[in-house]
Coordinates of N, CA, C and O in Angstrom, one line a residue:
M1 N 8.8 24.3 25.4 CA 9.4 24.8 24.2 C 10.4 23.8 23.6 O 10.3 23.5 22.4
K2 N 11.2 23.1 24.4 CA 12.1 22.2 23.9 C 11.3 20.9 23.4 O 11.8 20.3 22.4
V3 N 10.3 20.6 24.1 CA 9.5 19.4 23.7 C 8.9 19.6 22.3 O 8.9 18.8 21.4
A4 N 8.4 20.8 21.9 CA 7.8 21.1 20.7 C 8.9 21.1 19.6 O 8.6 20.6 18.5
I5 N 10.0 21.6 19.9 CA 11.1 21.6 18.9 C 11.5 20.1 18.7 O 11.8 19.7 17.5
S6 N 11.6 19.3 19.7 CA 11.9 17.9 19.6 C 10.9 17.2 18.8 O 11.2 16.3 17.9
L7 N 9.6 17.5 19.0 CA 8.6 16.8 18.2 C 8.6 17.1 16.8 O 8.4 16.3 15.9
I8 N 8.9 18.4 16.5 CA 8.9 18.8 15.1 C 10.2 18.1 14.4 O 10.0 17.7 13.2
F9 N 11.3 18.1 15.1 CA 12.5 17.5 14.6 C 12.2 15.9 14.3 O 12.6 15.4 13.2
V10 N 11.6 15.3 15.2 CA 11.3 13.8 15.0 C 10.3 13.6 14.0 O 10.5 12.6 13.1
A11 N 9.3 14.5 13.7 CA 8.4 14.4 12.7 C 9.0 14.6 11.3 O 8.9 13.9 10.3
A12 N 9.9 15.5 11.2 CA 10.6 15.9 10.0 C 11.6 14.7 9.7 O 11.6 14.3 8.5
L13 N 12.2 14.1 10.6 CA 13.1 13.0 10.4 C 12.3 11.8 9.9 O 12.8 11.1 9.0
A14 N 11.2 11.5 10.5 CA 10.3 10.5 10.2 C 9.9 10.5 8.7 O 9.8 9.7 7.9
I15 N 9.4 11.8 8.3 CA 9.1 12.0 6.9 C 10.1 11.8 5.9 O 10.0 11.2 4.9
A16 N 11.3 12.3 6.3 CA 12.5 12.1 5.5 C 12.9 10.7 5.3 O 13.1 10.2 4.1
I17 N 12.8 9.9 6.2 CA 13.1 8.5 6.2 C 12.1 7.8 5.4 O 12.4 6.9 4.6
S18 N 10.7 8.0 5.6 CA 9.7 7.4 4.9 C 9.7 7.6 3.4 O 9.3 6.8 2.6
R19 N 10.3 8.8 3.0 CA 10.3 9.1 1.5 C 11.3 8.3 0.9 O 11.2 7.9 -0.2
R20 N 12.5 7.9 1.6 CA 13.6 7.3 1.0 C 13.4 5.7 1.1 O 13.9 5.0 0.3
V21 N 12.7 5.2 2.1 CA 12.6 3.8 2.3 C 11.2 3.4 1.6 O 10.2 3.9 2.0
R22 N 11.2 2.4 0.8 CA 10.0 1.9 0.2 C 9.7 0.4 0.6 O 10.8 -0.3 0.8
L23 N 8.5 0.1 0.8 CA 8.2 -1.2 1.3 C 8.4 -2.2 0.0 O 8.3 -1.7 -1.2
S24 N 8.7 -3.4 0.3 CA 9.0 -4.3 -0.8 C 7.7 -4.6 -1.5 O 6.6 -4.5 -0.9
P25 N 7.7 -5.1 -2.7 CA 6.4 -5.4 -3.5 C 5.5 -6.5 -2.8 O 4.3 -6.4 -3.0
R26 N 6.0 -7.2 -1.9 CA 5.2 -8.3 -1.3 C 4.2 -7.7 -0.3 O 3.2 -8.3 0.1
Y27 N 4.3 -6.4 0.0 CA 3.3 -5.7 0.8 C 2.3 -4.9 0.1 O 1.5 -4.1 0.7
E28 N 2.2 -5.0 -1.3 CA 1.3 -4.3 -2.0 C -0.2 -4.9 -1.7 O -0.4 -6.0 -1.5
R29 N -1.0 -4.0 -1.6 CA -2.5 -4.4 -1.2 C -3.2 -4.9 -2.5 O -4.0 -5.7 -2.4
A30 N -3.0 -4.3 -3.6 CA -3.8 -4.6 -4.9 C -3.2 -5.9 -5.5 O -2.0 -6.0 -5.6
P31 N -4.0 -6.9 -5.6 CA -3.5 -8.1 -6.3 C -3.1 -7.9 -7.8 O -3.7 -7.1 -8.5
R32 N -2.1 -8.5 -8.2 CA -1.5 -8.3 -9.5 C -2.4 -9.1 -10.5 O -2.7 -8.5 -11.6
K33 N -3.0 -10.2 -10.2 CA -3.8 -11.0 -11.1 C -5.1 -11.1 -10.4 O -5.3 -11.4 -9.3
L34 N -6.2 -10.8 -11.2 CA -7.6 -10.9 -10.7 C -8.0 -12.3 -10.7 O -8.1 -13.0 -11.7
T35 N -8.2 -12.9 -9.5 CA -8.7 -14.2 -9.4 C -10.2 -14.2 -9.5 O -10.9 -13.2 -9.6
Q36 N -10.7 -15.4 -9.5 CA -12.2 -15.6 -9.6 C -12.9 -15.0 -8.4 O -13.9 -14.4 -8.5
W37 N -12.3 -15.2 -7.3 CA -13.0 -14.6 -6.0 C -12.9 -13.1 -6.1 O -13.8 -12.4 -5.7
G38 N -11.7 -12.6 -6.5 CA -11.6 -11.1 -6.6 C -12.6 -10.6 -7.6 O -13.1 -9.4 -7.4
S39 N -12.8 -11.2 -8.7 CA -13.7 -10.7 -9.7 C -15.1 -10.7 -9.2 O -16.0 -9.8 -9.4
L40 N -15.5 -11.8 -8.4 CA -16.8 -11.8 -7.7 C -16.9 -10.6 -6.7 O -18.1 -10.0 -6.6
D41 N -15.9 -10.3 -6.0 CA -16.0 -9.2 -5.1 C -16.2 -7.9 -5.8 O -16.8 -6.9 -5.3
K42 N -15.7 -7.7 -7.1 CA -15.9 -6.6 -7.8 C -17.2 -6.5 -8.7 O -17.5 -5.6 -9.4
G43 N -17.9 -7.6 -8.6 CA -19.2 -7.7 -9.3 C -19.1 -8.3 -10.7 O -20.0 -8.0 -11.5
I44 N -18.0 -8.8 -11.0 CA -17.8 -9.4 -12.4 C -18.0 -10.9 -12.3 O -17.6 -11.6 -11.4
D45 N -18.9 -11.4 -13.3 CA -19.2 -12.8 -13.3 C -18.1 -13.5 -14.0 O -17.8 -13.4 -15.1
P46 N -17.3 -14.4 -13.2 CA -16.2 -15.1 -13.8 C -16.5 -16.2 -14.8 O -15.6 -16.6 -15.5
T47 N -17.8 -16.5 -14.9 CA -18.2 -17.6 -15.8 C -18.4 -17.0 -17.2 O -18.4 -17.8 -18.2
E48 N -18.5 -15.5 -17.3 CA -18.7 -15.0 -18.7 C -17.3 -14.9 -19.4 O -16.3 -14.6 -18.7
D49 N -17.3 -15.0 -20.7 CA -16.1 -14.9 -21.5 C -16.0 -13.5 -21.9 O -16.8 -12.8 -22.3
P50 N -14.8 -12.9 -21.4 CA -14.6 -11.4 -21.6 C -14.4 -10.9 -23.1 O -14.5 -9.8 -23.3
S51 N -14.2 -11.9 -24.0 CA -14.0 -11.5 -25.4 C -15.2 -11.4 -26.1 O -16.4 -11.3 -25.9

């Protein structure tokens, strides 16, 4: 019983901390600028003029 209460307390504490702490922008997964390689990955031909 004490183990279950401890696990619940630790889980609640971890959730509370994760909501307050944010990762810095350098860990973002999405690139800010679409490179030629990134556009090829998305199926966009980088040689075409978008306008």
